[in-house]
C-alpha atoms as a PDB file:
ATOM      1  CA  UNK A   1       0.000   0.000   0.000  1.00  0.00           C
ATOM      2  CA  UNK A   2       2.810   2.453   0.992  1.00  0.00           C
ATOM      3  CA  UNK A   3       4.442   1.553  -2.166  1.00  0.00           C
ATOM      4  CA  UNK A   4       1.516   2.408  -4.683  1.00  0.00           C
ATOM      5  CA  UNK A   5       0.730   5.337  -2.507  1.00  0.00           C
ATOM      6  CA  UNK A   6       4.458   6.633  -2.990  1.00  0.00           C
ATOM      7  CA  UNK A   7       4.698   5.487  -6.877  1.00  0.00           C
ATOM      8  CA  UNK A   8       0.973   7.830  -7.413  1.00  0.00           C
ATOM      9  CA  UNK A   9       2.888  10.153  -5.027  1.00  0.00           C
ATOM     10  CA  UNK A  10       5.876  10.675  -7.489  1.00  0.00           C
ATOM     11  CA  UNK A  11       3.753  10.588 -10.857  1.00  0.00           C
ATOM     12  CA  UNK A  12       0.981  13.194  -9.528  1.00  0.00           C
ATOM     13  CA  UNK A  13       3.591  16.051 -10.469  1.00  0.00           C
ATOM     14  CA  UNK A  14       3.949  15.028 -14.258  1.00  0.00           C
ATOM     15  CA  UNK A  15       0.305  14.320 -14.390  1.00  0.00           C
ATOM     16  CA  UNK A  16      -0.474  17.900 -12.995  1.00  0.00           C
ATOM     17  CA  UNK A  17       1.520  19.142 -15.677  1.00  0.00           C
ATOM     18  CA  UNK A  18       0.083  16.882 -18.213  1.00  0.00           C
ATOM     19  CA  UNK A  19      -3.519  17.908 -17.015  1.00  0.00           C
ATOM     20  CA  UNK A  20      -2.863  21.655 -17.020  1.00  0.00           C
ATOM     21  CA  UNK A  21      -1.063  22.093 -20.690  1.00  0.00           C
ATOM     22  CA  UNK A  22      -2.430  19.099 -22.471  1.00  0.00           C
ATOM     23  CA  UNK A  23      -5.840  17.645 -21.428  1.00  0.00           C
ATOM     24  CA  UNK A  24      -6.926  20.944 -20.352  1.00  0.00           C
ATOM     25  CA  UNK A  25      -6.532  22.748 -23.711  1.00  0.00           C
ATOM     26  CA  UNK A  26      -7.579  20.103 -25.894  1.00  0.00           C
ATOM     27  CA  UNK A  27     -11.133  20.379 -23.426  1.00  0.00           C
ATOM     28  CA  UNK A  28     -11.430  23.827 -24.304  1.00  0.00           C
ATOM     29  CA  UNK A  29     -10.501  23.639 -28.558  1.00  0.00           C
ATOM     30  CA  UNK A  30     -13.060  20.829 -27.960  1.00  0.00           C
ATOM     31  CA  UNK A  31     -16.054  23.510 -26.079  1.00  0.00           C
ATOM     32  CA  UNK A  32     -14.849  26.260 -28.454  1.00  0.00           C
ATOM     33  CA  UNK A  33     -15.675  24.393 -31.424  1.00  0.00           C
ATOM     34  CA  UNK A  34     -19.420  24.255 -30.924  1.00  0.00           C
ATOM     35  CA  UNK A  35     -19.407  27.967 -30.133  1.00  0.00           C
ATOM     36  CA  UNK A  36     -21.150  30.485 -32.703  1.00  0.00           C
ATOM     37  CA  UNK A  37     -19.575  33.343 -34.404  1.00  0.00           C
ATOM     38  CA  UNK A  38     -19.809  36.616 -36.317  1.00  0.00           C
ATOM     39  CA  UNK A  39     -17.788  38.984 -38.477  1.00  0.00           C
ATOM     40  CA  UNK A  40     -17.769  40.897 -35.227  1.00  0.00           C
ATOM     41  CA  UNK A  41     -17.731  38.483 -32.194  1.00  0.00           C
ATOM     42  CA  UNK A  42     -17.677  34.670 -30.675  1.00  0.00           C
ATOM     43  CA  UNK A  43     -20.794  34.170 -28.655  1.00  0.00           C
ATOM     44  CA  UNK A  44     -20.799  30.815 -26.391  1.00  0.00           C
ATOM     45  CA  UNK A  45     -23.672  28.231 -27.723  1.00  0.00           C
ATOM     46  CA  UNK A  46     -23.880  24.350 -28.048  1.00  0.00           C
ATOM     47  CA  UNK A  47     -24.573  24.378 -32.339  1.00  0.00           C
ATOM     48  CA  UNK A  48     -22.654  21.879 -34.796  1.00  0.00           C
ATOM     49  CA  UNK A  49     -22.858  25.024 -37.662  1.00  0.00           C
ATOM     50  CA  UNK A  50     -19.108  24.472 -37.581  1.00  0.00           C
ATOM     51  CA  UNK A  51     -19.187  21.006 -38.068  1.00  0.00           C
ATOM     52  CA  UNK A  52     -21.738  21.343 -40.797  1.00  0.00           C
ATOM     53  CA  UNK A  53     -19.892  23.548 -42.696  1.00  0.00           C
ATOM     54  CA  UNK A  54     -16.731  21.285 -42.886  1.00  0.00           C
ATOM     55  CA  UNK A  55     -18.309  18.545 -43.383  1.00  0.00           C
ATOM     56  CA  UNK A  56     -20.455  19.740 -46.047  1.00  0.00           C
ATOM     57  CA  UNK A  57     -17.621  21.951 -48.042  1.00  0.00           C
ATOM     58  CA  UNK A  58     -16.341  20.510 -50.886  1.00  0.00           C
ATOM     59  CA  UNK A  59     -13.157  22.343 -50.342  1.00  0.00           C
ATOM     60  CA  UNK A  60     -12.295  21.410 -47.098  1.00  0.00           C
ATOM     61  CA  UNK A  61     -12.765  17.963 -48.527  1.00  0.00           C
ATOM     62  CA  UNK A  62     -10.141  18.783 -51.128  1.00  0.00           C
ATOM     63  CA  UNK A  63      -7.601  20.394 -48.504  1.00  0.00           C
ATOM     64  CA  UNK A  64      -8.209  16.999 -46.805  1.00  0.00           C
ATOM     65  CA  UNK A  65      -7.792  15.216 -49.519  1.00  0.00           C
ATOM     66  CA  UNK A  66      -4.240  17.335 -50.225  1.00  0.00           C
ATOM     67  CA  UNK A  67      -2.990  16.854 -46.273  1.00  0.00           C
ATOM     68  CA  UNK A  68      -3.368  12.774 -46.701  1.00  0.00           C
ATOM     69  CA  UNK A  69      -1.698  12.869 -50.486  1.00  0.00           C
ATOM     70  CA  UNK A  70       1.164  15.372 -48.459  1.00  0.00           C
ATOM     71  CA  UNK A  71       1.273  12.948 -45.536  1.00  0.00           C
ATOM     72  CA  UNK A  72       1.558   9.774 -47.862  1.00  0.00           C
ATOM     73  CA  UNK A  73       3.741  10.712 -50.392  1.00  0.00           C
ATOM     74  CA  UNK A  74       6.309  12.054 -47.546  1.00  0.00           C
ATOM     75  CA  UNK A  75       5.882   8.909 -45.527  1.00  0.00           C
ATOM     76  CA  UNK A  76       7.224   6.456 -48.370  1.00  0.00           C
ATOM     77  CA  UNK A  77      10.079   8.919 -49.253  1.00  0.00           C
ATOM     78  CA  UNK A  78      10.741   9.683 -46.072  1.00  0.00           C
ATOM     79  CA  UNK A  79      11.058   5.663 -44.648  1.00  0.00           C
ATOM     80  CA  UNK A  80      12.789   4.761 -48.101  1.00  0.00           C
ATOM     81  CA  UNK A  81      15.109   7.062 -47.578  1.00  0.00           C
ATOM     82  CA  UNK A  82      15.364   6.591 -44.052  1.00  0.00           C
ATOM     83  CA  UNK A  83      15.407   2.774 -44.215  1.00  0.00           C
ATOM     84  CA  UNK A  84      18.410   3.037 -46.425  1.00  0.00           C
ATOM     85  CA  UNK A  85      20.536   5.292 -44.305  1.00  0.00           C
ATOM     86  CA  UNK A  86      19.567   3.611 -40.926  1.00  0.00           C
ATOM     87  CA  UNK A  87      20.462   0.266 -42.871  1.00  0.00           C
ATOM     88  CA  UNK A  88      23.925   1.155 -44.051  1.00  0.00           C
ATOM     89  CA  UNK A  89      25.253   3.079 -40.810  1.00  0.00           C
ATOM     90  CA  UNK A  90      23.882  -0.286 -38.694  1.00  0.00           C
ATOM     91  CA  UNK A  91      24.978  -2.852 -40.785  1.00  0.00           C
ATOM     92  CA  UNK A  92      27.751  -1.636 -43.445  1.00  0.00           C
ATOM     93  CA  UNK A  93      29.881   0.813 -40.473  1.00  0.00           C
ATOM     94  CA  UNK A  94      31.462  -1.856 -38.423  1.00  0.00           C
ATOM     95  CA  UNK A  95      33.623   1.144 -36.554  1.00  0.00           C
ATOM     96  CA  UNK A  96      30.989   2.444 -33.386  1.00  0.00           C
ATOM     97  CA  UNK A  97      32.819   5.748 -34.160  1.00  0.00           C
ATOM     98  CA  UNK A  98      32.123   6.116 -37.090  1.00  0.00           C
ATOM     99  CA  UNK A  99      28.270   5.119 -36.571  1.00  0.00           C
ATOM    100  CA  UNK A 100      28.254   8.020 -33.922  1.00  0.00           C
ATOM    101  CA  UNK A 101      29.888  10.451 -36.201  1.00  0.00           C
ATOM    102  CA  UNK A 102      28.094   9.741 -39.490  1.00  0.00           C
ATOM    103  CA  UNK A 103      24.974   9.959 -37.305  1.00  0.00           C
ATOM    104  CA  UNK A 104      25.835  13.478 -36.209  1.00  0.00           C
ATOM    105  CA  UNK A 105      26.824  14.453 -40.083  1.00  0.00           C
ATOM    106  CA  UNK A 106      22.322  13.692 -39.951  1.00  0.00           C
ATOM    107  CA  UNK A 107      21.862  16.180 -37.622  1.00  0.00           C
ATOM    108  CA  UNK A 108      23.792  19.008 -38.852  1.00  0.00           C
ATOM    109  CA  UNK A 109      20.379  20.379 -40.890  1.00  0.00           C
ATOM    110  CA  UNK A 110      18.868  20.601 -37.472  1.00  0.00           C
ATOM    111  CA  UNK A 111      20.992  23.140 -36.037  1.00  0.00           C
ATOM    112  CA  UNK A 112      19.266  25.617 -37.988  1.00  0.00           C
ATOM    113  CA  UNK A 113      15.519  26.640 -37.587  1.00  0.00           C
ATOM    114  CA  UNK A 114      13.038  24.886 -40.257  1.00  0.00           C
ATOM    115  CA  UNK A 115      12.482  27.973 -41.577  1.00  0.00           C
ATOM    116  CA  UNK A 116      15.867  28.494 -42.756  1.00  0.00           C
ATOM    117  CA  UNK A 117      16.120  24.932 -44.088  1.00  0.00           C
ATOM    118  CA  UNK A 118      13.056  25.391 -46.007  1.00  0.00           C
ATOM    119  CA  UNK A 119      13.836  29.111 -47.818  1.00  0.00           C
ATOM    120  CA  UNK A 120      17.421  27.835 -48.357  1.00  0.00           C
ATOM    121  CA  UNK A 121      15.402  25.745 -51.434  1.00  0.00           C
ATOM    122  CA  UNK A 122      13.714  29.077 -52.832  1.00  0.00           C
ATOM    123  CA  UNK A 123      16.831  30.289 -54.349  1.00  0.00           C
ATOM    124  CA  UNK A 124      18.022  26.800 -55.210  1.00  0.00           C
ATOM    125  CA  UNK A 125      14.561  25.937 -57.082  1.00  0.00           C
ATOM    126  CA  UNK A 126      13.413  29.436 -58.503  1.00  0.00           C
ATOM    127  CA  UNK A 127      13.183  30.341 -62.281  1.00  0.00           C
ATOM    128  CA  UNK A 128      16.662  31.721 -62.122  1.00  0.00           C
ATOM    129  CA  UNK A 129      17.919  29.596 -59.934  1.00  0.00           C
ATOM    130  CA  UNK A 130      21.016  26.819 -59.588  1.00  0.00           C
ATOM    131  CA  UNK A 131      18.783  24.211 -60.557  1.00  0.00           C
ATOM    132  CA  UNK A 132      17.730  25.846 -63.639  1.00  0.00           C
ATOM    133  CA  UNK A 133      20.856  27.181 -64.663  1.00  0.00           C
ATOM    134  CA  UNK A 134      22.889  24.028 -64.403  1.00  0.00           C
ATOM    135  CA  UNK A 135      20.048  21.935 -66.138  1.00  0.00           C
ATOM    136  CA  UNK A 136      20.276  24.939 -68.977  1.00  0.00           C
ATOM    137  CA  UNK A 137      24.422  24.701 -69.168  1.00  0.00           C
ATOM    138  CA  UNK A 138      24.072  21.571 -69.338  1.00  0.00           C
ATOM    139  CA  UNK A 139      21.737  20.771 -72.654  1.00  0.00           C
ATOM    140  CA  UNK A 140      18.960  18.862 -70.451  1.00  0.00           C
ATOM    141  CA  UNK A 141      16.521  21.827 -70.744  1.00  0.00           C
ATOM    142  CA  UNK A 142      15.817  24.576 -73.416  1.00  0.00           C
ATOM    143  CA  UNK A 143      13.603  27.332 -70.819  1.00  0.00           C
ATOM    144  CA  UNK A 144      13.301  27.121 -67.280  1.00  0.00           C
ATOM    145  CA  UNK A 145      11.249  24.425 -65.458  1.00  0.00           C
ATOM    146  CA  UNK A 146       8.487  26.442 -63.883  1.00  0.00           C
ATOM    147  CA  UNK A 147       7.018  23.283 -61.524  1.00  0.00           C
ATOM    148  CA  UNK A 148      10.282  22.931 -59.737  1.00  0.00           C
ATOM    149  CA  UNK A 149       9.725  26.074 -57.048  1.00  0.00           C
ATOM    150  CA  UNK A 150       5.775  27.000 -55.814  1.00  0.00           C
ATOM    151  CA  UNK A 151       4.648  23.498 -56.690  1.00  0.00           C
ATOM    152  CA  UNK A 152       3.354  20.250 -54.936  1.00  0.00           C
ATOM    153  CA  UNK A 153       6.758  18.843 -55.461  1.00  0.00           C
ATOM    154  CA  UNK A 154       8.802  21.858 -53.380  1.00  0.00           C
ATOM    155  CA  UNK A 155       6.453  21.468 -50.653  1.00  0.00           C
ATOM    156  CA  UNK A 156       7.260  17.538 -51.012  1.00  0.00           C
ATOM    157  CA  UNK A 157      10.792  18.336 -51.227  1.00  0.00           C
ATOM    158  CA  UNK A 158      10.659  20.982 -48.193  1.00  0.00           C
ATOM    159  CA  UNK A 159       8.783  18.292 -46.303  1.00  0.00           C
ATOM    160  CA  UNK A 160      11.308  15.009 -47.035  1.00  0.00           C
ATOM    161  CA  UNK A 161      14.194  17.522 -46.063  1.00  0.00           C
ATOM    162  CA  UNK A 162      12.662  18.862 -42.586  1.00  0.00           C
ATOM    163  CA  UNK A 163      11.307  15.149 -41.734  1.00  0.00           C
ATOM    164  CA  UNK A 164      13.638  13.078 -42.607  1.00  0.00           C
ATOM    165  CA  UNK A 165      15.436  12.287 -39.633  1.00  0.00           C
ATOM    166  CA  UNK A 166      12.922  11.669 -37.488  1.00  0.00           C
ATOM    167  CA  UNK A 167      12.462   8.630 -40.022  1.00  0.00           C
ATOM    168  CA  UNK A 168      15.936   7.785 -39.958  1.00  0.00           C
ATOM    169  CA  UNK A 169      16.567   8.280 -35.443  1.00  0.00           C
ATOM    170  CA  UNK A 170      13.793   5.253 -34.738  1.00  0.00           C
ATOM    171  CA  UNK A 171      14.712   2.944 -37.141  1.00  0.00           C
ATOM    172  CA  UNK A 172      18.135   3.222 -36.427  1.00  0.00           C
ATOM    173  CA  UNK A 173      17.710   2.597 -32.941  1.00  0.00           C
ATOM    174  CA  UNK A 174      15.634  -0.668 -33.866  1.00  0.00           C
ATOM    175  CA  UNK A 175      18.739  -1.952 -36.177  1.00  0.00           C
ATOM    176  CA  UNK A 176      21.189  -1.408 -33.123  1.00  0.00           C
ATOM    177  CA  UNK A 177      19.492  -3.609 -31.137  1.00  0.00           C
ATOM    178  CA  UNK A 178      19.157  -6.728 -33.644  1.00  0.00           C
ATOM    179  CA  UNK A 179      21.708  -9.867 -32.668  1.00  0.00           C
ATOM    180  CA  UNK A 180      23.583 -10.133 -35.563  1.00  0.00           C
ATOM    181  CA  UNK A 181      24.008 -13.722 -34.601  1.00  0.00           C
ATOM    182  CA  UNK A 182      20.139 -13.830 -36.677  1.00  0.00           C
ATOM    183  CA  UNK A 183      21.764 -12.846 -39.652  1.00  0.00           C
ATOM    184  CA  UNK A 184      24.668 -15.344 -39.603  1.00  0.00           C
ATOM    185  CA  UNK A 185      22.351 -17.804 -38.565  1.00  0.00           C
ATOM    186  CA  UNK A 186      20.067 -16.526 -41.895  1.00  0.00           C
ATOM    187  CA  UNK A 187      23.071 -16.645 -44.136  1.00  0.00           C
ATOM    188  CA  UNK A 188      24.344 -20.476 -42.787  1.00  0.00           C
ATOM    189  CA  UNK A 189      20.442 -21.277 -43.583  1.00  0.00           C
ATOM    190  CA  UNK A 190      21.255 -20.363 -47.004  1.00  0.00           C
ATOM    191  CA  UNK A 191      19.391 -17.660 -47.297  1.00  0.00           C
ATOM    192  CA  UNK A 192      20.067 -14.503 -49.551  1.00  0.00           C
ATOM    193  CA  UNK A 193      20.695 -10.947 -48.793  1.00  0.00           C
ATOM    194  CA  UNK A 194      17.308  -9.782 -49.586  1.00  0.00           C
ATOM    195  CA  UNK A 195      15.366 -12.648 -48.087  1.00  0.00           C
ATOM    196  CA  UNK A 196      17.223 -11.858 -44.470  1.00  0.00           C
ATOM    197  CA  UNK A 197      15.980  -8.526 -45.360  1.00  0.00           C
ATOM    198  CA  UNK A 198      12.643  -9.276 -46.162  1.00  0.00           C
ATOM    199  CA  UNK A 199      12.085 -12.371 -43.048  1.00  0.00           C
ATOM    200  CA  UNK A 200      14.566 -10.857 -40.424  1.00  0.00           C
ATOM    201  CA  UNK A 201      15.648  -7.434 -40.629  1.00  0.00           C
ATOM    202  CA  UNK A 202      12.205  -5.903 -41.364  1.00  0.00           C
ATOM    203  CA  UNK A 203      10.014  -7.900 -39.154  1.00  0.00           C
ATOM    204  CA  UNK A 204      12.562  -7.227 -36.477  1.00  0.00           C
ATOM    205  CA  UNK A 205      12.617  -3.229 -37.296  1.00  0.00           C
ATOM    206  CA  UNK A 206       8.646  -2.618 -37.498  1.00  0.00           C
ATOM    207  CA  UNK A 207       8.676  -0.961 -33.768  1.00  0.00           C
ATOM    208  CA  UNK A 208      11.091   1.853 -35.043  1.00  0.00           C
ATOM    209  CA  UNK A 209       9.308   2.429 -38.182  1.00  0.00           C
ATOM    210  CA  UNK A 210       6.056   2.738 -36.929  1.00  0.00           C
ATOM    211  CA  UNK A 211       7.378   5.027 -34.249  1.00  0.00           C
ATOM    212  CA  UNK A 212       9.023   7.063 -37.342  1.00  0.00           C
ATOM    213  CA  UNK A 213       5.904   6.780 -39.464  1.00  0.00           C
ATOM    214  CA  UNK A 214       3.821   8.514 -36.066  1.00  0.00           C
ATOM    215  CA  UNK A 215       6.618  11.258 -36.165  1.00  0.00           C
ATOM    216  CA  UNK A 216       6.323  11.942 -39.922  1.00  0.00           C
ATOM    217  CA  UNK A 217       2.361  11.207 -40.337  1.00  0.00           C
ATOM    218  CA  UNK A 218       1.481  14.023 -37.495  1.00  0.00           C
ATOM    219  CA  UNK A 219       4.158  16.780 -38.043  1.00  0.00           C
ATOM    220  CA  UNK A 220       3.119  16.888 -41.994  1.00  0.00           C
ATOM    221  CA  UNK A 221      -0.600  16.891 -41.559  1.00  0.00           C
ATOM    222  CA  UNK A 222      -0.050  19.547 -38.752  1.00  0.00           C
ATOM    223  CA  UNK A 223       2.848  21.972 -41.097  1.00  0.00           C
ATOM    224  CA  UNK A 224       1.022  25.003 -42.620  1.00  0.00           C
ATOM    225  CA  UNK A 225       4.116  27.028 -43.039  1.00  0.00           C
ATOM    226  CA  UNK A 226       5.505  24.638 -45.133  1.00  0.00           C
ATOM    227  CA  UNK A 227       2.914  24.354 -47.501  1.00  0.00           C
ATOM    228  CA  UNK A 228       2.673  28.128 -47.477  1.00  0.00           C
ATOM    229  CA  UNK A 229       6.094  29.284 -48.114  1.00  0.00           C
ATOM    230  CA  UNK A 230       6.680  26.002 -50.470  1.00  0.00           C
ATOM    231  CA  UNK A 231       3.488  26.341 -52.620  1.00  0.00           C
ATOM    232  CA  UNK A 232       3.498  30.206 -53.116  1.00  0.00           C
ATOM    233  CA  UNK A 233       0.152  30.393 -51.433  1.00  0.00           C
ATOM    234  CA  UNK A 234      -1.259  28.085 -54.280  1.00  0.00           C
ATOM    235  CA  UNK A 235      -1.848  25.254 -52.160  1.00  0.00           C
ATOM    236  CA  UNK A 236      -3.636  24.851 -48.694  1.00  0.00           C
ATOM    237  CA  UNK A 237      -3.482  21.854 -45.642  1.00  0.00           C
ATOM    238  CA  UNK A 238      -5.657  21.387 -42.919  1.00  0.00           C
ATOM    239  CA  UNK A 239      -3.548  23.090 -40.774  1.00  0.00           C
ATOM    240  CA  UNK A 240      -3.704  26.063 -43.516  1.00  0.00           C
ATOM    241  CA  UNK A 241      -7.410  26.301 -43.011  1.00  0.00           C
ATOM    242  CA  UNK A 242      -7.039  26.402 -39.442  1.00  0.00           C
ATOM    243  CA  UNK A 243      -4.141  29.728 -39.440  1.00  0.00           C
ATOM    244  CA  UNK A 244      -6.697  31.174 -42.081  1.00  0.00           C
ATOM    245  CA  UNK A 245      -9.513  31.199 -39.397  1.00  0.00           C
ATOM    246  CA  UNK A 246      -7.212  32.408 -36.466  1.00  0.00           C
ATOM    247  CA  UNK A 247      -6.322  35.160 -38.620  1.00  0.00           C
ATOM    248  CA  UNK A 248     -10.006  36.248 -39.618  1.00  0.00           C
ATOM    249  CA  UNK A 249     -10.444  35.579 -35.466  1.00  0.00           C
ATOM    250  CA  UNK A 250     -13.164  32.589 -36.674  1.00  0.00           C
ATOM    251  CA  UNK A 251     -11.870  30.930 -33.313  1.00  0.00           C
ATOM    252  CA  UNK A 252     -14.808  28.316 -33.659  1.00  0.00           C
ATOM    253  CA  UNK A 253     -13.989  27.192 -36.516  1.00  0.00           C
ATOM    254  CA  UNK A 254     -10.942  27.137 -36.319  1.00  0.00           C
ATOM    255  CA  UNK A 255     -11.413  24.858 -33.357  1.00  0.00           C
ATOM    256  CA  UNK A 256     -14.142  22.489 -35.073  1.00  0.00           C
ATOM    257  CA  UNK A 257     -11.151  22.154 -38.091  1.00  0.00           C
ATOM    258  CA  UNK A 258      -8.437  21.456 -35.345  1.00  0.00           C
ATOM    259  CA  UNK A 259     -10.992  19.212 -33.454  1.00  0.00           C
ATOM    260  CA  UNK A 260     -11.482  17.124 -37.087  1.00  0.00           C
ATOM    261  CA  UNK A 261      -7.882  16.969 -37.486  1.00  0.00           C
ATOM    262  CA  UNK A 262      -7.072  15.845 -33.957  1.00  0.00           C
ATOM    263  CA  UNK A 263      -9.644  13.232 -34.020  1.00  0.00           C
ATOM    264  CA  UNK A 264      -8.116  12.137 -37.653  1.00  0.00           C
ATOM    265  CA  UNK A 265      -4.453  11.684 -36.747  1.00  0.00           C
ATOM    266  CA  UNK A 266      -5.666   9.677 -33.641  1.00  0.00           C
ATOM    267  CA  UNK A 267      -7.770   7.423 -35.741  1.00  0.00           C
ATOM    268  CA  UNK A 268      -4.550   7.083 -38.218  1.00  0.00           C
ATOM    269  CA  UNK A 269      -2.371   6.314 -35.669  1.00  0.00           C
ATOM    270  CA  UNK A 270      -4.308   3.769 -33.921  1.00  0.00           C
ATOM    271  CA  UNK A 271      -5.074   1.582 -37.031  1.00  0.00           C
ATOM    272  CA  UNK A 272      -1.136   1.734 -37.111  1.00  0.00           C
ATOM    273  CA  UNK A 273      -0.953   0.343 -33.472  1.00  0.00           C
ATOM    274  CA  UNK A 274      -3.091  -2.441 -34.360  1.00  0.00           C
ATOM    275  CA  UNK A 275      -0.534  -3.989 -36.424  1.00  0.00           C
ATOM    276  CA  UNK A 276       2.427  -3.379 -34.218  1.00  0.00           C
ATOM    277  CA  UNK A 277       3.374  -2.897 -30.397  1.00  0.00           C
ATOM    278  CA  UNK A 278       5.500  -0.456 -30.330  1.00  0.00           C
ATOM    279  CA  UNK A 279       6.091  -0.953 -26.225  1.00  0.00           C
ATOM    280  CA  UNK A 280       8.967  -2.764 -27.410  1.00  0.00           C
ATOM    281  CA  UNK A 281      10.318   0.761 -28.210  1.00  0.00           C
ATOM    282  CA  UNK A 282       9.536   2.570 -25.209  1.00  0.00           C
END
């Protein structure tokens, strides 16, 4: 009894916390969203006009629509190319050192804000730009390619750049802790490099990359800026629609949108659980 009492005892702090900038705020976004709203003022009510509205807009269906197409395409770039480099520095760098220092080489991008990261493409994609200059000098292209900057693919780009890593951190934790007596034992079986891929690495890596897929899923759906500075304004996410409200002070529905979203991303993620336990992880 003293035991639980003391265990409760030492968790009630981080619960407080937990209560007071977590639960507590997600209650209210939750009470705001049924309130009503003018070009004026927010009066409190119980009305689902909010939820009407999204639901029956054809364009917040399409800005749906373009957050799930953003959040899939990323995903299988992102764990392809995070798959890969987690795969060579945990089985191809024998040297610990250099695991820990190629690892760090990752991080560099992420001393800098994600702002910075993402305008340093502006200059590198734009009409004028290197990209377009070297593909000019050398013979690929006649003009300019006009789809490379303010597109779908630069907010793609912007988005495999910034998320990358929190692909590659999971998975790479996963591979470390895989007996590499199971792949000797796969090889003296006879089999080939890609079946111990296919029957023992990846079974044995799931955890991480469900843990990275979580990561890259919710921080994409939830990036506006992105998808503003990226696009040129020409494209719009759900979190889009939601800064768009704040900043016409349409609190409630901006709420109702947020409340959607939340309730989205928590339905995403646990149909992701189902297929793996990711306790192994935590």
């Amino acid at each position: 009894m003293t035991r639980n009492f003391i265990g409760w005892l030492q968790a009630a702090p981080l619960a407080l916390i937990l209560l007071g900038f977590l639960v507590a705020p997600i209650i209210m976004i939750v009470i705001v969203s049924f309130w009503g709203a003018t070009e004026y003022s927010i009066y409190p009510d119980f009305q689902f006009d909010n939820y009407a509205f999204l639901f029956g807009s054809k364009v917040v269906w399409k800005v749906f629509f373009a957050t799930f197409k953003y959040a899939a395409i990323v995903w299988v770039l992102t764990l392809t190319i995070g798959f890969t480099v987690a795969y060579f520095l945990a089985f191809h760098v024998r040297s610990l050192t250099w695991q820990i220092a190629l690892f760090l080489v990752c991080t560099i991008p992420f001393w800098t804000s994600n702002i910075i990261r993402m305008i340093s493409w502006i200059p590198f994609l734009g009409r004028n730009g290197i990209a377009n200059q070297t593909l000019i000098s050398w013979g690929v292209i006649d003009q300019p390619l006009e789809w490379l900057l303010y597109s779908d693919f630069a907010v793609i780009l912007a988005f495999v750049h910034l998320y990358t890593l929190f692909m590659v951190v999971p998975i790479f934790n996963t591979m470390m802790r895989i007996d590499h007596s199971l792949l000797e034992a796969a090889r003296d079986a006879g089999a080939s490099g890609f079946q111990t891929l296919v029957n023992v690495i990846i079974p044995l890596t799931k955890p991480g990359i469900m843990i990275g897929t979580i990561f890259v899923v919710t921080l994409v759906m939830g990036d506006f800026i992105t998808v503003r500075f990226m696009s040129g304004s020409q494209s719009a996410n759900v979190g889009r629609l939601i800064s768009n409200d704040i900043g016409l002070l349409q609190y409630p529905s901006a709420a109702a949108t947020a409340v959607v979203l939340l309730c989205t991303v928590l339905i995403v993620i646990g149909i992701m659980l189902r297929f793996v336990n990711i306790r192994k992880e935590l």
